[in-house]
Amino acid sequence: MKNLFTKYELLKGNFGIEREGLRVDTNGNLSLTPHPKQFGYKMRNPYITTDFSESQLELITPAFSNTKETYKFLNALYDIVAMEINDEYIWPQSMPAIIPEDKEIPIAEFCGCEEGKIAREYREELFLKYGGKKQLISGIHYNFSFNENIIEKLYENSDKSSDYKVFKNDIYLKVTRNYLRYRWLLIYLLGCTGVVHESYQEECVKQLKEISKDSFSNEGALSYRNSECGYKNKIDLFPNYNSVKDYVDSVNKFIDEDLIDTHKELYAPIRLKAKDPKSLLNSLMNDGINYLEYRSIDINPFEKSGIGLEDLHFINLFNLFLLIEDESDYENWQQEALQNQNIIATKGQNDVELTNDGKTISKKDWGVEIINKIRLINDELQLEQGEIIENIANKINNYKETYTYKIIEKVKEEGYINAHLNIAKKYKLDSYNNRFKLEGYEDLELSTQILMKEAIKRGIKTELIDRSDNFISLEQGDKVEYVKQATKTSKDNYATVLAMENKVVTKKILQKNNIKVPDGSEFDSLKEALGEIKNFINNPIVIKPKSTNFGTGISIFPQGANEEDVTTAFEIAFKYDSTVLVEEFISGKEYRFLVIGDKVVGILHRVPANAIGDDVKSIRELIEIKNQSPLRGKGYKTPLEKIDLDENAALFLKHRGLDFDYIPKKDEVVYLRENSNISTGGDSIDYTDDIPKKFKDIAVRSSQAIGAKICGVDMMINNYNDESSEYAIIELNFNPAIHIHSYPYVGIERQIAKEILQLLEF
Amino acid sequence: MKNLFTKYELLKGNFGIEREGLRVDTNGNLSLTPHPKQFGYKMRNPYITTDFSESQLELITPAFSNTKETYKFLNALYDIVAMEINDEYIWPQSMPAIIPEDKEIPIAEFCGCEEGKIAREYREELFLKYGGKKQLISGIHYNFSFNENIIEKLYENSDKSSDYKVFKNDIYLKVTRNYLRYRWLLIYLLGCTGVVHESYQEECVKQLKEISKDSFSNEGALSYRNSECGYKNKIDLFPNYNSVKDYVDSVNKFIDEDLIDTHKELYAPIRLKAKDPKSLLNSLMNDGINYLEYRSIDINPFEKSGIGLEDLHFINLFNLFLLIEDESDYENWQQEALQNQNIIATKGQNDVELTNDGKTISKKDWGVEIINKIRLINDELQLEQGEIIENIANKINNYKETYTYKIIEKVKEEGYINAHLNIAKKYKLDSYNNRFKLEGYEDLELSTQILMKEAIKRGIKTELIDRSDNFISLEQGDKVEYVKQATKTSKDNYATVLAMENKVVTKKILQKNNIKVPDGSEFDSLKEALGEIKNFINNPIVIKPKSTNFGTGISIFPQGANEEDVTTAFEIAFKYDSTVLVEEFISGKEYRFLVIGDKVVGILHRVPANAIGDDVKSIRELIEIKNQSPLRGKGYKTPLEKIDLDENAALFLKHRGLDFDYIPKKDEVVYLRENSNISTGGDSIDYTDDIPKKFKDIAVRSSQAIGAKICGVDMMINNYNDESSEYAIIELNFNPAIHIHSYPYVGIERQIAKEILQLLEF
């Protein structure tokens, strides 16, 4: 294999995770409220649904080609969900929180449609057969397949005695069998269910002893979820994993013998998955194995997502180990493996003995043996994952490094419920602080992150088609929409966008529609401009390059200027563009109206970086506190920027006889610079509910005049309280940022992304 | 006035021209065919209509702020019309060509609607009253108003004893009166109707003598059109020009006295124009004088447009003279002015005597007096028009410099009909050679010029909103469409355009729709790319930067390449973009399919610059001839570029053992370079009718897949004759050039602009 593959190929693959989690109230009781409506119809949302219970969330990532993306997406799903469940929390543990008696446990509700009825009936049957409490156990399901290149190359280098499909099946069957053999190690490493709450199933709890308030365990327990206390078939079932056909036959036999109702009821630690999940067994036969699902992994309470990135990286290596490791012909390997699992699950923290091919071997020795083989693979294939392997080796050598040990310690201190609730609260605060961004996509523009987040929440299939372009697709049913930078959509036509891009064209169109814009002239040469300079002297004017942005090359003369200054202003403007505009100066404040469809969904005004006094703290201290807001960051990754107490600010204060140590009076506003750009620490203030309808109507008319569906209208208003106040449209923007309205410094956080999705008819 | 105005203000204004012209057949007979349908409904086309006769074209420019634009637009209108009248010509002379007897003259046809009926009836009445032949006299109507700034500033500097409207009226009335007084000079300078054809009105012809075959004149005649032979009221009418009210009253009096039917029948040398032409007299009273119309100007046969640019510039100065020149209180000034006109019209080439305020003065002396005053104005106001004034002065001093003298000389040589027909044929050839461009707009992209030309032809109001952006508006009735660069329209949505702009997104969308694109991978760093280099060695591939264009940074390996070359190719590509694509190489030829709406309207293939032999001429000679085509130019101002026999071409030939002096065999094709870009002299070959439907359908499906309405689909096809041939879509272009299809080197000129206008629902 050594020279056949690149490191990138071997570490890539297809990785998807499902993570369940109970909704609980502030006291740790299972929530009895319905699944939030924002998540849409639960059978259609590919990301957020429920499992058995109405209160049992299931978060599902798409398949990504590397585990890091999968991990981050799972965190993102957590953040999204946590913000939509009001004062509830996501229980950070596989074993349940405080659960009521069976009859109180809410089974998931579905629509009255055929599909919904079947889903509901299936759950009711499980409820009768296994009881409600066990159904509430939550877990991590890890879905993976190798990079197809790997299998193709292996096939090319094989004797090709079978066809490709069989070859590929054989690879996944080998991995499956080895997974079963070595799964005890994953359970040891990732087990987190060594303690249960007293409200859990009586049969289970009564075997354990109370180690803390309401918390029950046994010496050395590692993963009750993977033990007899967990969720398993009534009797142990051992499907035949020799070939796909044998597997399908054996599962069908279980069904025929009434041991299970359907293949879905086979609670094996691993499942073979096929292209068509609705007709799994047929699809396995026809299409072959598509991917594998590992089901032994507990929710890790120390991870918001329920599973750690390093652990995911390790599983990657573990998969390669399972692929490479030769198998023995020991006959009772399935029974032996189950026995090993049970030993680890119930006593794995201790120095237990396992059996390998009938021979006894200590947990530690066997673990070290496996790790050494993984080390070898890492070296041979130059995978550069040494650090991760050593951390895992450390856990094998020291049970105190296991998650179970750590959570039990915490439970002993705080009690089962509080220990987990405190963690859940911390995660929820984290989600709140992250509310303006989408984990895994922080390199994208905030507006795109916000829109993706909203789409994912509503179960619209969201794909990043081109990262550097902030280009996404949104898909639901037959409908596909492509969106760039959150506000560039199919709803706007190209000519409209190009008209908005061009200041002169915009003005002409607005004028034609009787909307007030600053009067002005356009010059194509300095000579021509100076030829008419007589007309501009001593008039309130703005001189600006036609198409540059961000204020470069612009001169503003609110009180007019003499010939020399106007000449200089022209000279400057012509440095930036071959066409220069002269416009009348309009006094007042500038407001950004965000028009979506035919309504104003947000109005924002920006003020320069400032400190507001409290009679006590200095400017320096006030700014330090202001900068602590998670909304403020550096480099446009947050809705607001941290205020820099730089030379410019110092100079600005100095001109006013102040410095950073000045202590402003209560409510005194001290500005730190002239310009109100958010990029230099300016504040964004929401005025959506303050500005009268008249001006909103003008904004909508402006947007309509140019034919825009999404439009940022920049309007100067002298005094918005006075409806007869002078106004003028300064500019129309075809790519207005939405984050400034979604997360203003002062005011209501407007749900702009929702409006965009509505415009797109999702 | 000296310091009040800038030169720019004084020379600007609003200038519009109407130019009539008879359609004639190849022998100079008045055409009896209908007005071409391409020009749309004649009462709605603001540019091209008919006057009295169905065969009497009327070309109308919009008002431009400088005369040069007006002049060029008039030329452009000529070019447009000349290309749509099949084998007919536009008669380049005010006095008619060969005209039949009255009963054969076709009066303009209109729709059966109320408006049409009125227009028809009005013409029938004129026909009865004045006869058909006089109605065929054509002319130039010059419409102008001063730059409003001038009038405003004059008002600001006046005693403001009247209100602004009256002040403005008084200015235009003074200009009107002075125009009447001094119009004899314009007739002298611009008169071109010193000779008529024998088929013209018998009353007139019989007074003249034959100076050449069928050509009649009198010694010294200058402008029969402005004489009794011309088009005038039955008796001389002198409206009152003292005030607008007096004027309106006097015109109403003429109507009451049955001297004329309507104000339109007042054939004065100048007309006062108001905002609302449909209710002219009322509008004059209510809104004041809006502009003036000079009607004394003959069609200049030496100008395609019918009037020269220098003459237009002079009229500008003449207007200022009329504005400034003090008036005398001589009572019979109107009668005197008419008398002066008649003298100039019939004998103006001679040294005639005129009368000024009752005093006799020679034509020459008076002319010099006026010119001296204009010189003074030019100097005082720093207008820098000295050269033009001197040319005019020269004409005053020498009648042989007049247009009339020159055309009579030509008629003497060739006869009236041939002299004018030969001119008309030259202009028509000129129009043909200009067919791909729009005069006055040659700085725009060819595609925009072609679209504008088509829109103007069809009577769609076409305005250039932003020159540097090639941004136009198209307007008809209530409908307005904005178009940038000819193919960026409201019909395409923004998301679609952005998807096409991004190669990766385009490919993903096409793949999703099962359209073949080159397989490929995308890399965000050189390291990552080199990490997978094993997969690319010795495979036919293309390595290219993600978003640069025009072939920069692209390496093509049709036969595959070794590790070193592939590495170098990656290094080069990453210089141009942070993302690099590797794609399979697709063999075959590249074709550009232009899809508009749901159909392929053009298919083009480009071949490198080449010479095709004839057994006689050298490559140098062949290329010289090829370069003479008006379609070939320099700097993208023509559909094709001239072929440069540069070092690259010499080297290319040298490698093949040839040089520029080589004489290729008959039909031997010698290429001069590798690349087929039009910019380096490549040829464009139309394949629209050659490529099978299958590939056209693929192009349409590609365009539909991405949701485009106008789309340039670049397709590689191995062998288009074989429908099962391999193909792949290389790129989709959202701003495809149309000129390459409209004016290919080989093949049918496709009417792409028409397709775009249809897509836009005009």
mmCIF file of C-alpha atoms in Angstrom, chain A residues 527-735:
data_model
loop_
_atom_site.group_PDB
_atom_site.id
_atom_site.type_symbol
_atom_site.label_atom_id
_atom_site.label_comp_id
_atom_site.label_asym_id
_atom_site.label_seq_id
_atom_site.Cartn_x
_atom_site.Cartn_y
_atom_site.Cartn_z
ATOM 1 C CA LYS A 527 -10.198 69.925 -17.833
ATOM 2 C CA GLU A 528 -13.920 69.671 -18.437
ATOM 3 C CA ALA A 529 -14.645 69.806 -14.685
ATOM 4 C CA LEU A 530 -12.449 72.864 -14.152
ATOM 5 C CA GLY A 531 -14.107 74.452 -17.185
ATOM 6 C CA GLU A 532 -17.304 74.554 -15.175
ATOM 7 C CA ILE A 533 -15.806 75.194 -11.770
ATOM 8 C CA LYS A 534 -17.561 78.577 -11.538
ATOM 9 C CA ASN A 535 -20.774 76.682 -10.934
ATOM 10 C CA PHE A 536 -19.461 74.823 -7.881
ATOM 11 C CA ILE A 537 -17.680 77.453 -5.821
ATOM 12 C CA ASN A 538 -19.258 78.231 -2.462
ATOM 13 C CA ASN A 539 -22.032 75.683 -2.881
ATOM 14 C CA PRO A 540 -22.573 72.766 -0.480
ATOM 15 C CA ILE A 541 -21.293 69.898 -2.629
ATOM 16 C CA VAL A 542 -19.779 66.446 -2.628
ATOM 17 C CA ILE A 543 -17.124 65.611 -5.228
ATOM 18 C CA LYS A 544 -16.548 61.910 -5.747
ATOM 19 C CA PRO A 545 -15.116 59.354 -8.171
ATOM 20 C CA LYS A 546 -17.863 57.582 -10.071
ATOM 21 C CA SER A 547 -17.205 54.030 -9.076
ATOM 22 C CA THR A 548 -14.813 53.674 -6.182
ATOM 23 C CA ASN A 549 -16.234 52.797 -2.850
ATOM 24 C CA PHE A 550 -15.544 53.072 0.875
ATOM 25 C CA GLY A 551 -15.181 56.822 0.741
ATOM 26 C CA THR A 552 -11.850 56.937 -1.096
ATOM 27 C CA GLY A 553 -11.314 60.051 -3.161
ATOM 28 C CA ILE A 554 -14.452 61.771 -1.870
ATOM 29 C CA SER A 555 -14.455 65.411 -0.735
ATOM 30 C CA ILE A 556 -17.426 66.808 1.143
ATOM 31 C CA PHE A 557 -18.024 70.560 1.477
ATOM 32 C CA PRO A 558 -21.151 71.019 3.628
ATOM 33 C CA GLN A 559 -20.583 74.794 3.675
ATOM 34 C CA GLY A 560 -19.136 75.093 0.172
ATOM 35 C CA ALA A 561 -15.500 75.805 -0.662
ATOM 36 C CA ASN A 562 -13.339 78.223 -2.592
ATOM 37 C CA GLU A 563 -11.955 77.638 -6.084
ATOM 38 C CA GLU A 564 -8.673 76.263 -4.823
ATOM 39 C CA ASP A 565 -10.279 73.646 -2.585
ATOM 40 C CA VAL A 566 -12.779 72.589 -5.238
ATOM 41 C CA THR A 567 -9.921 72.257 -7.737
ATOM 42 C CA THR A 568 -7.965 70.082 -5.324
ATOM 43 C CA ALA A 569 -11.069 67.970 -4.673
ATOM 44 C CA PHE A 570 -11.461 67.384 -8.416
ATOM 45 C CA GLU A 571 -7.796 66.488 -8.753
ATOM 46 C CA ILE A 572 -8.100 63.944 -5.957
ATOM 47 C CA ALA A 573 -11.293 62.404 -7.322
ATOM 48 C CA PHE A 574 -9.805 62.006 -10.804
ATOM 49 C CA LYS A 575 -6.987 59.978 -9.283
ATOM 50 C CA TYR A 576 -9.517 57.246 -8.511
ATOM 51 C CA ASP A 577 -11.687 57.234 -11.592
ATOM 52 C CA SER A 578 -11.822 58.673 -15.072
ATOM 53 C CA THR A 579 -15.325 59.936 -14.343
ATOM 54 C CA VAL A 580 -16.085 62.215 -11.420
ATOM 55 C CA LEU A 581 -19.437 63.248 -10.016
ATOM 56 C CA VAL A 582 -20.334 66.523 -8.345
ATOM 57 C CA GLU A 583 -23.433 66.336 -6.208
ATOM 58 C CA GLU A 584 -25.265 68.721 -3.966
ATOM 59 C CA PHE A 585 -24.529 68.079 -0.307
ATOM 60 C CA ILE A 586 -27.531 66.734 1.563
ATOM 61 C CA SER A 587 -27.541 67.374 5.293
ATOM 62 C CA GLY A 588 -28.840 64.942 7.875
ATOM 63 C CA LYS A 589 -28.052 61.437 9.024
ATOM 64 C CA GLU A 590 -27.593 58.412 6.806
ATOM 65 C CA TYR A 591 -29.789 55.353 7.331
ATOM 66 C CA ARG A 592 -29.507 51.986 5.655
ATOM 67 C CA PHE A 593 -32.939 50.618 4.784
ATOM 68 C CA LEU A 594 -32.874 46.946 3.928
ATOM 69 C CA VAL A 595 -35.698 46.189 1.520
ATOM 70 C CA ILE A 596 -36.572 42.561 0.844
ATOM 71 C CA GLY A 597 -39.433 41.883 -1.520
ATOM 72 C CA ASP A 598 -41.767 44.781 -0.999
ATOM 73 C CA LYS A 599 -41.010 45.591 2.587
ATOM 74 C CA VAL A 600 -38.419 47.229 4.777
ATOM 75 C CA VAL A 601 -37.089 44.497 7.048
ATOM 76 C CA GLY A 602 -34.446 46.526 8.830
ATOM 77 C CA ILE A 603 -33.213 50.100 9.246
ATOM 78 C CA LEU A 604 -29.799 50.819 10.602
ATOM 79 C CA HIS A 605 -27.805 53.870 11.501
ATOM 80 C CA ARG A 606 -24.115 53.761 12.284
ATOM 81 C CA VAL A 607 -22.367 55.920 14.842
ATOM 82 C CA PRO A 608 -18.608 56.315 15.279
ATOM 83 C CA ALA A 609 -16.724 54.341 17.930
ATOM 84 C CA ASN A 610 -17.642 55.791 21.302
ATOM 85 C CA ALA A 611 -17.673 55.320 25.056
ATOM 86 C CA ILE A 612 -20.656 56.111 27.264
ATOM 87 C CA GLY A 613 -19.747 57.373 30.709
ATOM 88 C CA ASP A 614 -20.826 56.147 34.158
ATOM 89 C CA ASP A 615 -19.065 58.774 36.312
ATOM 90 C CA VAL A 616 -16.595 56.088 37.383
ATOM 91 C CA LYS A 617 -14.671 54.385 34.602
ATOM 92 C CA SER A 618 -12.135 55.960 32.280
ATOM 93 C CA ILE A 619 -12.520 55.842 28.514
ATOM 94 C CA ARG A 620 -9.875 53.140 28.493
ATOM 95 C CA GLU A 621 -11.850 51.016 30.964
ATOM 96 C CA LEU A 622 -15.183 51.640 29.279
ATOM 97 C CA ILE A 623 -13.780 50.560 25.917
ATOM 98 C CA GLU A 624 -12.168 47.510 27.449
ATOM 99 C CA ILE A 625 -15.556 46.386 28.737
ATOM 100 C CA LYS A 626 -17.296 47.255 25.472
ATOM 101 C CA ASN A 627 -14.714 45.200 23.579
ATOM 102 C CA GLN A 628 -15.510 42.088 25.629
ATOM 103 C CA SER A 629 -18.812 41.553 23.822
ATOM 104 C CA PRO A 630 -18.678 38.403 21.705
ATOM 105 C CA LEU A 631 -20.258 40.506 18.928
ATOM 106 C CA ARG A 632 -16.966 42.406 18.693
ATOM 107 C CA GLY A 633 -13.966 40.833 17.043
ATOM 108 C CA LYS A 634 -11.129 41.527 14.670
ATOM 109 C CA GLY A 635 -11.117 41.208 10.930
ATOM 110 C CA TYR A 636 -14.849 41.137 10.070
ATOM 111 C CA LYS A 637 -15.502 37.740 11.648
ATOM 112 C CA THR A 638 -18.069 39.255 13.992
ATOM 113 C CA PRO A 639 -20.934 41.715 13.522
ATOM 114 C CA LEU A 640 -18.922 44.483 15.201
ATOM 115 C CA GLU A 641 -15.241 45.255 15.450
ATOM 116 C CA LYS A 642 -13.262 45.852 18.594
ATOM 117 C CA ILE A 643 -12.508 49.515 19.202
ATOM 118 C CA ASP A 644 -8.821 50.303 18.804
ATOM 119 C CA LEU A 645 -7.428 52.895 21.159
ATOM 120 C CA ASP A 646 -4.958 53.845 18.482
ATOM 121 C CA GLU A 647 -3.141 57.019 17.549
ATOM 122 C CA ASN A 648 -6.079 58.289 15.548
ATOM 123 C CA ALA A 649 -8.371 57.943 18.526
ATOM 124 C CA ALA A 650 -5.792 59.591 20.809
ATOM 125 C CA LEU A 651 -5.416 62.489 18.382
ATOM 126 C CA PHE A 652 -9.166 62.828 18.018
ATOM 127 C CA LEU A 653 -9.539 63.084 21.798
ATOM 128 C CA LYS A 654 -6.565 65.419 22.110
ATOM 129 C CA HIS A 655 -8.217 67.887 19.715
ATOM 130 C CA ARG A 656 -11.103 67.907 22.180
ATOM 131 C CA GLY A 657 -8.838 68.280 25.193
ATOM 132 C CA LEU A 658 -9.358 64.662 26.308
ATOM 133 C CA ASP A 659 -7.347 61.480 26.648
ATOM 134 C CA PHE A 660 -8.005 57.797 27.317
ATOM 135 C CA ASP A 661 -7.850 58.346 31.071
ATOM 136 C CA TYR A 662 -10.690 60.852 31.024
ATOM 137 C CA ILE A 663 -13.677 59.685 33.071
ATOM 138 C CA PRO A 664 -16.873 60.628 31.201
ATOM 139 C CA LYS A 665 -19.886 61.749 33.188
ATOM 140 C CA LYS A 666 -22.863 59.459 33.497
ATOM 141 C CA ASP A 667 -24.448 59.032 30.040
ATOM 142 C CA GLU A 668 -21.887 61.343 28.447
ATOM 143 C CA VAL A 669 -21.068 60.045 24.989
ATOM 144 C CA VAL A 670 -17.447 60.470 23.977
ATOM 145 C CA TYR A 671 -16.681 59.743 20.341
ATOM 146 C CA LEU A 672 -13.295 58.367 19.430
ATOM 147 C CA ARG A 673 -13.213 59.181 15.743
ATOM 148 C CA GLU A 674 -15.080 60.951 12.961
ATOM 149 C CA ASN A 675 -16.129 58.105 10.697
ATOM 150 C CA SER A 676 -18.867 55.700 11.619
ATOM 151 C CA ASN A 677 -17.623 52.635 9.790
ATOM 152 C CA ILE A 678 -18.222 49.391 11.627
ATOM 153 C CA SER A 679 -14.687 48.427 10.610
ATOM 154 C CA THR A 680 -13.233 51.113 12.865
ATOM 155 C CA GLY A 681 -15.312 50.152 15.877
ATOM 156 C CA GLY A 682 -18.491 52.022 15.002
ATOM 157 C CA ASP A 683 -21.788 50.971 16.555
ATOM 158 C CA SER A 684 -24.808 49.807 14.605
ATOM 159 C CA ILE A 685 -28.130 51.048 15.920
ATOM 160 C CA ASP A 686 -31.414 49.518 14.833
ATOM 161 C CA TYR A 687 -34.102 52.076 13.891
ATOM 162 C CA THR A 688 -36.502 49.693 12.197
ATOM 163 C CA ASP A 689 -39.382 50.514 14.529
ATOM 164 C CA ASP A 690 -38.519 54.206 14.903
ATOM 165 C CA ILE A 691 -38.515 55.589 11.347
ATOM 166 C CA PRO A 692 -41.966 56.640 10.074
ATOM 167 C CA LYS A 693 -43.749 54.767 7.318
ATOM 168 C CA LYS A 694 -43.251 57.627 4.862
ATOM 169 C CA PHE A 695 -39.521 57.023 4.624
ATOM 170 C CA LYS A 696 -39.988 53.257 4.526
ATOM 171 C CA ASP A 697 -42.326 53.733 1.577
ATOM 172 C CA ILE A 698 -39.705 55.829 -0.198
ATOM 173 C CA ALA A 699 -37.152 53.077 0.349
ATOM 174 C CA VAL A 700 -39.525 50.481 -1.060
ATOM 175 C CA ARG A 701 -40.357 52.704 -4.025
ATOM 176 C CA SER A 702 -36.655 53.190 -4.719
ATOM 177 C CA SER A 703 -36.072 49.483 -4.687
ATOM 178 C CA GLN A 704 -39.072 48.897 -6.916
ATOM 179 C CA ALA A 705 -38.039 51.673 -9.315
ATOM 180 C CA ILE A 706 -34.847 49.826 -10.106
ATOM 181 C CA GLY A 707 -36.629 46.482 -10.031
ATOM 182 C CA ALA A 708 -34.758 45.062 -7.046
ATOM 183 C CA LYS A 709 -35.978 42.323 -4.736
ATOM 184 C CA ILE A 710 -33.139 42.649 -2.245
ATOM 185 C CA CYS A 711 -31.830 46.161 -1.912
ATOM 186 C CA GLY A 712 -29.899 48.223 0.596
ATOM 187 C CA VAL A 713 -31.228 51.751 0.295
ATOM 188 C CA ASP A 714 -28.943 54.429 1.769
ATOM 189 C CA MET A 715 -31.049 57.458 2.605
ATOM 190 C CA MET A 716 -30.077 60.801 4.084
ATOM 191 C CA ILE A 717 -32.812 62.178 6.317
ATOM 192 C CA ASN A 718 -32.539 65.539 7.965
ATOM 193 C CA ASN A 719 -34.863 64.725 10.836
ATOM 194 C CA TYR A 720 -36.802 61.520 10.671
ATOM 195 C CA ASN A 721 -39.328 62.671 13.273
ATOM 196 C CA ASP A 722 -40.495 65.285 10.822
ATOM 197 C CA GLU A 723 -42.246 63.581 7.943
ATOM 198 C CA SER A 724 -41.760 66.651 5.772
ATOM 199 C CA SER A 725 -38.030 66.538 6.427
ATOM 200 C CA GLU A 726 -35.683 66.692 3.449
ATOM 201 C CA TYR A 727 -34.310 63.398 2.295
ATOM 202 C CA ALA A 728 -32.334 62.004 -0.620
ATOM 203 C CA ILE A 729 -31.327 58.556 -1.764
ATOM 204 C CA ILE A 730 -27.551 58.382 -1.746
ATOM 205 C CA GLU A 731 -27.055 54.900 -3.101
ATOM 206 C CA LEU A 732 -28.743 51.563 -3.752
ATOM 207 C CA ASN A 733 -26.794 48.446 -2.833
ATOM 208 C CA PHE A 734 -27.367 45.136 -4.555
ATOM 209 C CA ASN A 735 -25.403 43.109 -2.032
#
